Tab-separated table of C-alpha atoms and ligand atoms in Angstrom:
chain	number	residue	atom	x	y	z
Z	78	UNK	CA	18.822	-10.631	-5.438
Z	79	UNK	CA	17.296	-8.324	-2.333
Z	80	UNK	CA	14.674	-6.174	-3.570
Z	81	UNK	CA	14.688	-3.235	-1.433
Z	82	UNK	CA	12.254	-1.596	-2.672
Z	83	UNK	CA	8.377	-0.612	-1.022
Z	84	UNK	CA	6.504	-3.414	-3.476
Z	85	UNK	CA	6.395	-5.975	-5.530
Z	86	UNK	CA	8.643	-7.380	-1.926
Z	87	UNK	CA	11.073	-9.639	-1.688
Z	88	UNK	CA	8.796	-13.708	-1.158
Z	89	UNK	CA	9.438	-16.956	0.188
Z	90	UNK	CA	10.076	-19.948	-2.059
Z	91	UNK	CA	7.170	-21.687	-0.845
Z	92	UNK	CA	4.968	-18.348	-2.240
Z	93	UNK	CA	6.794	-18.200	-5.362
Z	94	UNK	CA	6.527	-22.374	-6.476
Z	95	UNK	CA	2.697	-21.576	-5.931
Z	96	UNK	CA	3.452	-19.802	-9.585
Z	97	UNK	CA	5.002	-23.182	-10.835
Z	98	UNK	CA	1.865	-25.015	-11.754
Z	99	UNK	CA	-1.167	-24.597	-14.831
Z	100	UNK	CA	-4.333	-23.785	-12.758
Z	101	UNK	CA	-7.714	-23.680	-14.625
Z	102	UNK	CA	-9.726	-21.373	-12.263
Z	103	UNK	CA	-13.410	-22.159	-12.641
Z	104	UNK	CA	-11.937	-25.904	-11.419
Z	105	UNK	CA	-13.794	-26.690	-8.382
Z	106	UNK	CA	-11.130	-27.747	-5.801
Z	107	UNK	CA	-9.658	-23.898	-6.771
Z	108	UNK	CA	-13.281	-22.484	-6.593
Z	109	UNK	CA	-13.055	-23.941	-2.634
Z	110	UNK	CA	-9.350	-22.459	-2.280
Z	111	UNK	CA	-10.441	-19.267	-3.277
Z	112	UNK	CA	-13.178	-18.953	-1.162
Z	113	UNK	CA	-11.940	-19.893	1.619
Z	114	UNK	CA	-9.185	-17.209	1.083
Z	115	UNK	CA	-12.045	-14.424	1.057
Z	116	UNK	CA	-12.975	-14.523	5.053
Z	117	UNK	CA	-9.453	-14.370	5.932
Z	118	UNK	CA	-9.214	-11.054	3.983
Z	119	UNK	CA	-11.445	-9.659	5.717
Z	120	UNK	CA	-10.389	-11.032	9.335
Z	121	UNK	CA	-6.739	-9.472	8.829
Z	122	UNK	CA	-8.766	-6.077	7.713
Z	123	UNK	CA	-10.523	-6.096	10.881
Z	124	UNK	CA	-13.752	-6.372	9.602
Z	125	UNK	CA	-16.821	-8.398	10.283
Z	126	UNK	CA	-18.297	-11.634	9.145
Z	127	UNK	CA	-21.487	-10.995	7.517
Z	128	UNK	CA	-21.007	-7.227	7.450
Z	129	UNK	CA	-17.932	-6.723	5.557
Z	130	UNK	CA	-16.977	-8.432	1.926
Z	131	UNK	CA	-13.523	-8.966	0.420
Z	132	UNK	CA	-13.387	-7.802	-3.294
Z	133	UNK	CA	-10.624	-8.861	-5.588
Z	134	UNK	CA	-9.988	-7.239	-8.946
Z	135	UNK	CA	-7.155	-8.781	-11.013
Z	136	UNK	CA	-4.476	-6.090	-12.149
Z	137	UNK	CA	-2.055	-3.511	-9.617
Z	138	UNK	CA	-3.122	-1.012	-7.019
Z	139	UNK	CA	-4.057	1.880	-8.687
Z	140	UNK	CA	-6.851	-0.279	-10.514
Z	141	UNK	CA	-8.127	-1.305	-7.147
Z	142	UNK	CA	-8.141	2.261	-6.050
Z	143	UNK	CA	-9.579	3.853	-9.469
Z	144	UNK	CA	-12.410	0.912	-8.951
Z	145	UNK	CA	-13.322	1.938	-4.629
Z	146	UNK	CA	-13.138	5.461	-6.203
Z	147	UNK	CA	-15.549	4.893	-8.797
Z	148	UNK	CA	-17.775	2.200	-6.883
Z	149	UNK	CA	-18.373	4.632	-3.845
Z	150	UNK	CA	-18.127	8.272	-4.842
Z	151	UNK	CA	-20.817	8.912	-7.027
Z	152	UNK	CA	-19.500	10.902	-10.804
Z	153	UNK	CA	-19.498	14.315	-10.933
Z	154	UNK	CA	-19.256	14.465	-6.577
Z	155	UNK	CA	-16.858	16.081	-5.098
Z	156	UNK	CA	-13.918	13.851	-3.110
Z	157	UNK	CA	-11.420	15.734	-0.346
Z	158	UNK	CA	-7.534	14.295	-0.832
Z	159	UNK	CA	-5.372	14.637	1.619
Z	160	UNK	CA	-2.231	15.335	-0.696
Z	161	UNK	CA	0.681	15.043	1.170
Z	162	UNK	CA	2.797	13.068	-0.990
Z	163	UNK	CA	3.528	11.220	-4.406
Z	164	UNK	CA	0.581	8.433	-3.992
Z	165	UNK	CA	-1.761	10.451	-2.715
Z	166	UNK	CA	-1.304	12.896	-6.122
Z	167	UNK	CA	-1.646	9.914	-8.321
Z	168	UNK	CA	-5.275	8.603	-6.462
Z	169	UNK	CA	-6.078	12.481	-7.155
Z	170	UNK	CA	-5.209	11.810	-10.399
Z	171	UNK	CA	-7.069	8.515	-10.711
Z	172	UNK	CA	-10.387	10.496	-9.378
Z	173	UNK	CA	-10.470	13.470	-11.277
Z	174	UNK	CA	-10.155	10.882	-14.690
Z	175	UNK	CA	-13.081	9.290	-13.294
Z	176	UNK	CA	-15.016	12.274	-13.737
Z	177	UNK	CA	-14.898	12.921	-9.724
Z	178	UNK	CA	-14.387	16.361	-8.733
Z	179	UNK	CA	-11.274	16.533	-6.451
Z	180	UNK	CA	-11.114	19.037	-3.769
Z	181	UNK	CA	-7.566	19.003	-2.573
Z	182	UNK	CA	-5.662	18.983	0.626
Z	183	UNK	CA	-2.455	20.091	0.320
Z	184	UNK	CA	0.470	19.349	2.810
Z	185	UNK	CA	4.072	18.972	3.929
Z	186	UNK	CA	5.158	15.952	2.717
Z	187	UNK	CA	7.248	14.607	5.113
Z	188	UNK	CA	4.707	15.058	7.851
Z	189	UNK	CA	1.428	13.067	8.371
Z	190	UNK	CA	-2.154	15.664	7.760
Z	191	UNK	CA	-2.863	16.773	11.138
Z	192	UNK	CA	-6.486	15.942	12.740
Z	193	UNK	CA	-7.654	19.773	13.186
Z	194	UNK	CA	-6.255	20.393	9.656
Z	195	UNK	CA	-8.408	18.100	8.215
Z	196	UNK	CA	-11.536	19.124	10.554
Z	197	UNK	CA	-11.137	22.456	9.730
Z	198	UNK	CA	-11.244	21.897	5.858
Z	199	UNK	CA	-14.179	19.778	5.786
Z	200	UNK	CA	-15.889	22.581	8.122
Z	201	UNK	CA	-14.833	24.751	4.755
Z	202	UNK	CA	-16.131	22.065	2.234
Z	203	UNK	CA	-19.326	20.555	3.462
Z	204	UNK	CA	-20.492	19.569	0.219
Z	205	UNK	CA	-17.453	16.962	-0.114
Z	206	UNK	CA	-19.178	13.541	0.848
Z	207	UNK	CA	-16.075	11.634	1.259
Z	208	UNK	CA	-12.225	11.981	2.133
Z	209	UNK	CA	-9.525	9.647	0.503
Z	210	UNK	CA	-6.382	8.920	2.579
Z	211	UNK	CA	-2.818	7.358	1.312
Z	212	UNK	CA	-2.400	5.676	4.814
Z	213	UNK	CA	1.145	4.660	4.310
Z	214	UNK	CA	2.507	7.238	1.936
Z	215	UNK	CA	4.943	5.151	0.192
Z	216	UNK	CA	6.677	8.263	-1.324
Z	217	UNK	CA	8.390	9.427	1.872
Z	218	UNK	CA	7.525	6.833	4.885
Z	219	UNK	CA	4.654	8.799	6.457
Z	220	UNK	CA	1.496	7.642	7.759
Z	221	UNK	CA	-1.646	9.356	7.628
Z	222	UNK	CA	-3.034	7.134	10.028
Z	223	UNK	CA	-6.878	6.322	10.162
Z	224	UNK	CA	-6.951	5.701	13.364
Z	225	UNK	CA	-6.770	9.574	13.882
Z	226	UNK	CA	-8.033	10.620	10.631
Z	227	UNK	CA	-11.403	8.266	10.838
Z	228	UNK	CA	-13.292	9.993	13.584
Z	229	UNK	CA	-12.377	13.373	12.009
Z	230	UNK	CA	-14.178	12.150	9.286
Z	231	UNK	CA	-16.941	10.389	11.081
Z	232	UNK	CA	-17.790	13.560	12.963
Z	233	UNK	CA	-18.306	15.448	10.328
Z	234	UNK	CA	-20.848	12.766	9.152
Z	235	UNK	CA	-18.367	11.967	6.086
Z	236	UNK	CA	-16.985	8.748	4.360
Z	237	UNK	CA	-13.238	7.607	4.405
Z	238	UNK	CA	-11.600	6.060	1.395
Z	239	UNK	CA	-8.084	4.249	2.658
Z	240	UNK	CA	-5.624	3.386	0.045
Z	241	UNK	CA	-3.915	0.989	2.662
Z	242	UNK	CA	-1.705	-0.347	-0.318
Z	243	UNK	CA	1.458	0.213	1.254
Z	244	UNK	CA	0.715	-0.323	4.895
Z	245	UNK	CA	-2.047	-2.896	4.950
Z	246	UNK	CA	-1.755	-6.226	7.772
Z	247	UNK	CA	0.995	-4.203	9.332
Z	248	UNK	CA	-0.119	-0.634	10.078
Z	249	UNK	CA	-2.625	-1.088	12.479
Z	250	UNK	CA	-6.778	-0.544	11.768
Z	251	UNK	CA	-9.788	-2.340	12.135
Z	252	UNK	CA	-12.752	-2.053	9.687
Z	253	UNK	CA	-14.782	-2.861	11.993
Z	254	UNK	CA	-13.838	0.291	14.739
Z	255	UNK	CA	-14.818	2.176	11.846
Z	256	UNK	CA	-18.344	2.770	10.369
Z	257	UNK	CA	-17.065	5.816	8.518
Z	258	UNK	CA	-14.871	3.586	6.220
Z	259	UNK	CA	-16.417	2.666	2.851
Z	260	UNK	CA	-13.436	0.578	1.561
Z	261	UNK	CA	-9.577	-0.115	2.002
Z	262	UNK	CA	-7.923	-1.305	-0.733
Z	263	UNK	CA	-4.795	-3.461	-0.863
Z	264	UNK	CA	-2.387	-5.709	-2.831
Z	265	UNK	CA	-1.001	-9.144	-2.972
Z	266	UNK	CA	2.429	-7.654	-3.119
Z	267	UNK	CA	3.426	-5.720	-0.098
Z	268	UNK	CA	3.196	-6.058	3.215
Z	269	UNK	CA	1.595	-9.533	3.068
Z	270	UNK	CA	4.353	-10.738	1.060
Z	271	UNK	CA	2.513	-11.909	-1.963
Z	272	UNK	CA	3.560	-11.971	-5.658
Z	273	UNK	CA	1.878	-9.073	-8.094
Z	274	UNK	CA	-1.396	-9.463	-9.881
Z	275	UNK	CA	-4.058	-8.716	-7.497
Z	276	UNK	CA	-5.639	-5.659	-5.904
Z	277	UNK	CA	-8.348	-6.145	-2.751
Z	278	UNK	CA	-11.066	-4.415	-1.364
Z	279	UNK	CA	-13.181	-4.747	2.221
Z	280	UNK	CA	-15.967	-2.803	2.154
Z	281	UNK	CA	-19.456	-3.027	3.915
Z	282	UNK	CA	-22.305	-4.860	2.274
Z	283	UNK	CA	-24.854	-2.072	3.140
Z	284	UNK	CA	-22.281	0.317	1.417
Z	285	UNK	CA	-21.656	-1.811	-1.566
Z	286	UNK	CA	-25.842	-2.296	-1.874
Z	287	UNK	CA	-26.270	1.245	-1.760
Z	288	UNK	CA	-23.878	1.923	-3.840
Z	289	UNK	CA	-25.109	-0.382	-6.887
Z	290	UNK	CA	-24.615	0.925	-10.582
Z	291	UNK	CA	-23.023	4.385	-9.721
Z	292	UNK	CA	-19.021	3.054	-11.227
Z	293	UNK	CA	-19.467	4.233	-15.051
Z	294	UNK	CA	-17.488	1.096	-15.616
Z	295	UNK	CA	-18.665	-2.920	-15.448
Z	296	UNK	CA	-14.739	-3.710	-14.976
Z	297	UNK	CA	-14.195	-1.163	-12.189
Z	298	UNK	CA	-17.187	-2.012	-10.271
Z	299	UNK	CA	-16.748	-3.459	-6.684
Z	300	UNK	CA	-20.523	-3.472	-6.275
Z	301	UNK	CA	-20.446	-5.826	-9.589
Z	302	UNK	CA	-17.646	-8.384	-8.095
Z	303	UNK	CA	-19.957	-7.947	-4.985
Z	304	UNK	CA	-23.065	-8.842	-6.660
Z	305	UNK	CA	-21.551	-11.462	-8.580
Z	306	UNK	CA	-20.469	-13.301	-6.134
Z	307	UNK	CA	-23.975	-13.213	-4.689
Z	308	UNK	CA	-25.386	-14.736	-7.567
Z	309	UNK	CA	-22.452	-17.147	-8.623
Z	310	UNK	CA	-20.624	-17.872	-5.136
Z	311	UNK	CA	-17.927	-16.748	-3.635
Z	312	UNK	CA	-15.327	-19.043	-5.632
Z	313	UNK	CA	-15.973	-17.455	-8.651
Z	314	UNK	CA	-14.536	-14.988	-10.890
Z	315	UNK	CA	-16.067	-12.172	-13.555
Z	316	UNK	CA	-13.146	-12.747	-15.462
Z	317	UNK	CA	-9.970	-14.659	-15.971
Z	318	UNK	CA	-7.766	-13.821	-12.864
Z	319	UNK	CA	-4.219	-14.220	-11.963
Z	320	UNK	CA	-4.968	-17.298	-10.776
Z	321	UNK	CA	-1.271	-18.460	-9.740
Z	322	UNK	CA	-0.901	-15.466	-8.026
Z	323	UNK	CA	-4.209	-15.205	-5.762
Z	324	UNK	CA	-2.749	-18.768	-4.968
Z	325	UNK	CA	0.626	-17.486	-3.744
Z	326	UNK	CA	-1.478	-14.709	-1.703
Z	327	UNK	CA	-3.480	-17.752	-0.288
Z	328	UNK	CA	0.097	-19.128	0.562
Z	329	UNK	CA	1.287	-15.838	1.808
Z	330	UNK	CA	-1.494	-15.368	4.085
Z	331	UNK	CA	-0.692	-18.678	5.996
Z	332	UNK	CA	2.434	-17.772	6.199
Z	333	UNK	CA	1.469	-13.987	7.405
Z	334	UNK	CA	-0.899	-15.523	10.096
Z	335	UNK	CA	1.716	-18.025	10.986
Z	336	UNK	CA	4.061	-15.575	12.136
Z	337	UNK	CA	1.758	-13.856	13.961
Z	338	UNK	CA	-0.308	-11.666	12.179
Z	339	UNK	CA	-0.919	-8.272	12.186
Z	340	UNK	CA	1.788	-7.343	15.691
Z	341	UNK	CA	4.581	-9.803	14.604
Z	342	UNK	CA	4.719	-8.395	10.829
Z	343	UNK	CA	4.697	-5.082	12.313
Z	344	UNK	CA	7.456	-5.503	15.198
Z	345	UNK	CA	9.497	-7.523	11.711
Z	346	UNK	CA	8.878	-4.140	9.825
Z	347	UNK	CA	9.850	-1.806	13.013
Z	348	UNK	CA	13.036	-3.882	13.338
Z	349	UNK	CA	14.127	-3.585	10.036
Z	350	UNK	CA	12.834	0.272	10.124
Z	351	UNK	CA	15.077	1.366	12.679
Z	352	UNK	CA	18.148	-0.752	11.692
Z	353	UNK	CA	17.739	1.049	8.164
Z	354	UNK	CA	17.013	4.340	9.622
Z	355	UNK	CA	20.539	4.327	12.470
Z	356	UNK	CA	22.566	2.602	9.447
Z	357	UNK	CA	21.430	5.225	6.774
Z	358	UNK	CA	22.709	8.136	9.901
Z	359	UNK	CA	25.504	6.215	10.499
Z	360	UNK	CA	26.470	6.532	6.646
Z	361	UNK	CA	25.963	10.663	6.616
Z	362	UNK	CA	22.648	10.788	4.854
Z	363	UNK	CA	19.998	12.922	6.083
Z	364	UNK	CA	16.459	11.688	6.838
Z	365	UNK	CA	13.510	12.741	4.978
Z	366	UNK	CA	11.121	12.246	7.418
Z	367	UNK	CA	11.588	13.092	11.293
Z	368	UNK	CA	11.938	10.333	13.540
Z	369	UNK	CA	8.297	10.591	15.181
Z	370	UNK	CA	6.647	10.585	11.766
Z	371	UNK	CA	8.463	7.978	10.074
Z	372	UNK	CA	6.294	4.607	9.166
Z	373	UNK	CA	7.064	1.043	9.555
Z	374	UNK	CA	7.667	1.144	5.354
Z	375	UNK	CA	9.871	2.802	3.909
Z	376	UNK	CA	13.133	4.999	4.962
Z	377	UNK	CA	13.804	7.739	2.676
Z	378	UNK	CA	16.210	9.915	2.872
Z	379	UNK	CA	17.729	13.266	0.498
Z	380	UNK	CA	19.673	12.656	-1.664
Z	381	UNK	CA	23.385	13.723	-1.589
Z	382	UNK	CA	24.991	17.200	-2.791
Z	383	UNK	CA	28.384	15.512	-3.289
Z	384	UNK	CA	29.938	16.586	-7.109
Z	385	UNK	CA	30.501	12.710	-7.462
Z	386	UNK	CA	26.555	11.744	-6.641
Z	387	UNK	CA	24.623	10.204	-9.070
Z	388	UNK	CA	21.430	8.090	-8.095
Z	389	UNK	CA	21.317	6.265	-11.187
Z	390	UNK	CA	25.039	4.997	-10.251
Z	391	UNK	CA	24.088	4.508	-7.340
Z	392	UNK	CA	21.905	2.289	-7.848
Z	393	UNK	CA	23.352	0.307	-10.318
Z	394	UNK	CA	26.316	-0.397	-8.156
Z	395	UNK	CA	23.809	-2.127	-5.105
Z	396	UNK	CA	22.142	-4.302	-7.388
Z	397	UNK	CA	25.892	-5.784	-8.695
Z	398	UNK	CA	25.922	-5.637	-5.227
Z	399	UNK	CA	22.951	-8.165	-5.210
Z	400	UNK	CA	20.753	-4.977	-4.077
Z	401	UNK	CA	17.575	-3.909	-6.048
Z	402	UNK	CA	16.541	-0.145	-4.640
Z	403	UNK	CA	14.137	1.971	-6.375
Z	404	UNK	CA	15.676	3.963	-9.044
Z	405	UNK	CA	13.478	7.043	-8.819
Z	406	UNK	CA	11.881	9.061	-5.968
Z	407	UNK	CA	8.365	10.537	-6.139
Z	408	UNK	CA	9.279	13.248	-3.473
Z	409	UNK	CA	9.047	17.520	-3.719
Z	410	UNK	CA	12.698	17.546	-2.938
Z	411	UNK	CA	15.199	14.989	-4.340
Z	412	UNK	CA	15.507	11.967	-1.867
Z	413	UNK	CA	16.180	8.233	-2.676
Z	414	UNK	CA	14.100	5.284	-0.793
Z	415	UNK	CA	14.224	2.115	1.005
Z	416	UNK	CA	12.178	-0.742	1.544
Z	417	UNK	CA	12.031	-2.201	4.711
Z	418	UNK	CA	8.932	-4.525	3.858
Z	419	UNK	CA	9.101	-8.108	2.575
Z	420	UNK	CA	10.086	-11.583	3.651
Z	421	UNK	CA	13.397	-10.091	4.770
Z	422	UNK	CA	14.897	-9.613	8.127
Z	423	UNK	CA	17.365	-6.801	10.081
Z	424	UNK	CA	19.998	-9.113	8.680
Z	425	UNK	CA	19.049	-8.295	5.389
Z	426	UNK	CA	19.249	-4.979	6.352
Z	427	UNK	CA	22.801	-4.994	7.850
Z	428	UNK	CA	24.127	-6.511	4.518
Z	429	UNK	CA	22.650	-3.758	2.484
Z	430	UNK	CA	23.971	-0.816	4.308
Z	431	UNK	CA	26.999	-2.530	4.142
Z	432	UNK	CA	27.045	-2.890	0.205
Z	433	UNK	CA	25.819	0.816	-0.012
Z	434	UNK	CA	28.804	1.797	2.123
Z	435	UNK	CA	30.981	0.201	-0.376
Z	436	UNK	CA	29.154	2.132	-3.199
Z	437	UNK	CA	29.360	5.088	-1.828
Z	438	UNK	CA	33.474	4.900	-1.520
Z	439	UNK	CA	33.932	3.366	-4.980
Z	440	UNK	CA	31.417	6.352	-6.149
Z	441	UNK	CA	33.642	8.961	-3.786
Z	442	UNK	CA	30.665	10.214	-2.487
Z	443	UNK	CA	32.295	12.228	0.854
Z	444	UNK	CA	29.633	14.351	1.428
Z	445	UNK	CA	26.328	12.352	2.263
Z	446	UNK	CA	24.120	15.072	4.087
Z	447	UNK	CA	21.727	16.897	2.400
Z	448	UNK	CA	22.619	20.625	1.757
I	616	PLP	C1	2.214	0.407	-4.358
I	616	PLP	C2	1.185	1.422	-4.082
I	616	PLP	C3	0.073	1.612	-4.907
I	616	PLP	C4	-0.215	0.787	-6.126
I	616	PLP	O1	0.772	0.578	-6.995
I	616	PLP	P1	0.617	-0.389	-8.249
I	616	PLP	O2	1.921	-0.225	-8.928
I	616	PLP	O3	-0.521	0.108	-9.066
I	616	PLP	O4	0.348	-1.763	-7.728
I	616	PLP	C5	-0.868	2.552	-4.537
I	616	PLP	N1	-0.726	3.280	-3.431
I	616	PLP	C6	0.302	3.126	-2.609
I	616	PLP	C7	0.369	3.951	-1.374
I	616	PLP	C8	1.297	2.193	-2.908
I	616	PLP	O5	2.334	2.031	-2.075
């Protein structure tokens, strides 16, 4: 099967037969693999030996994201979200259950939150101490990119919260160019082409010391994993972890820098981006997202107002196919999504436009454009 769709990607063998074995994870030669995993997290986030930590919390993204929200933004403080799409609702979501008081920032979701946009709001709200960005919005394919968005924030004198999830070792950003950053957070599952069951932070160690005890939650604290691992090494673990899966992500990351890192995943991505993107014109559907905005992640694109369309259909007929596509779309107007991230290739890509070609005639879908 192809999964197609923006997470958990499509792996190589050699990542998924790290799942084939019984690891006990407290056994020392695995207390050495781990920690030697934790430096290379935070090389490929760009941060800094000695100044920046890797922090990894069993479970999926949003746990990851609910824990840097709770770990850094103290309860009952207000948090700006730029809301410009379906991810960046649910992290509003995940804050305002933590008891943090959201102050949000509505936009366009098929375009990325413009710099003076942002500037201007925090000029409005001076008593919001930090901003959260979905930096690869994996709803529609736009990036919200931190690059831009960082010393908007750092001017201002605020903190930035990145949920890199989507995006991370492929759209481009270095911890370390960034002082304003208190944490990105990540997965095993996306762009580095590891299996689910882990979520990542990098934060700074002065952040994470100042930040001691504010989480309302032992579980959800990233100052916790921090101080753990000062006081039990870096090998070790709170709790039972996915253990066959951080050592697939161990795998995947050799693999990841193998390749090339951070600009060869990215030109793999763009490849497959704008193969997907021609071939999805090609077949009559219209775009979501504008050329110039559109991300290295996903392609989305509306859905069609053909009588004979049905998404469900759809995408039942790629995945006999051999095709796996997301079967629901998280956008304010109705648009269907595909993956361009995983260990797959523009060949990959080819074949799948192909199948949905064949769909689409078998479904008698003539008229692909949106309305
Ligand atoms: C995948 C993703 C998440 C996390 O999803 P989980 O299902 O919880 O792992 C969060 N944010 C973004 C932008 C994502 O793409």
């Amino acid at each position: 099967m192809l999964l197609l769709i923006p997470g958990p990607v499509q792996t190589r063998p050699e990542v998924r037969a790290c799942m084939a074995e019984d690891i006990a994870p407290w056994d020392e030669d695995f207390i050495a693999e781990y920690a030697a995993m934790r430096p290379r997290i935070v090389q490929i986030a760009g941060g800094l030996a000695g100044q920046h930590v890797s922090l990894p919390l069993p479970g999926c993204g949003h746990m990851v994201i609910e824990a840097a929200i709770r770990t850094f933004v103290p309860a009952g403080e207000k948090v700006l979200v730029v809301r410009n799409g379906g991810y960046a609702e649910r992290l509003a979501r995940l804050a305002s259950a933590a008891g943090r008081v959201v102050v949000p920032l509505d936009g366009p979701d098929n375009v990325p939150m413009a710099p003076e946009i942002l500037a201007r709001a925090l000029e409005q709200n001076p008593d919001c101490g930090h901003v959260a960005i979905v930096v690869s919005e994996t709803g529609t394919g736009i990036i919200n990119d931190p690059e831009v968005l960082g010393p908007v924030i750092a001017a201002a004198g605020r903190r930035m919260i990145c949920d890199a999830v989507s995006g991370f070792g492929v759209v481009p950003f270095r911890m370390a160019d960034h002082p304003e950053c208190d944490v990105v957070v990540f997965t095993s599952n996306k762009c580095l082409e590891g299996l689910p069951g882990f979520g990542f932070a990098v934060a700074p160690i002065a952040r994470l010391e100042a930040c001691r005890g504010q989480a309302g939650s032992w579980a959800l604290d990233l100052a916790d994993v921090y101080d753990h691992a000062l006081r039990s090494g870096w090998g070790s673990f709170r709790f039972t972890p996915a253990v066959q899966a951080l050592r697939a992500f161990g795998k995947a990351m050799a693999i990841y820098e193998a390749e090339g890192g951070q600009p060869a995943r990215l030109a793999r991505y763009s490849r497959n981006r704008d193969v997907m993107y021609a071939g999805l014109q090609a077949l009559g559907f219209t775009p979501y997202v504008a050329p110039e905005f559109q991300g290295p992640i996903i392609v989305n694109v509306y859905q069609p107002v053909d009588p004979n369309w049905n998404l469900a259909t759809f995408q039942r007929g790629m995945k006999a196919r051999g095709v796996i596509l997301s079967d629901f779309s998280s956008t304010r107007k109705p648009s269907m999504r595909f993956g361009c991230i995983g260990a797959i290739g523009e060949e990959d890509i080819r074949f799948a436009l192909k199948q949905a070609e064949a769909v689409l005639e078998a479904m008698r879908v003539g008229t692909r454009a949106a309305a």
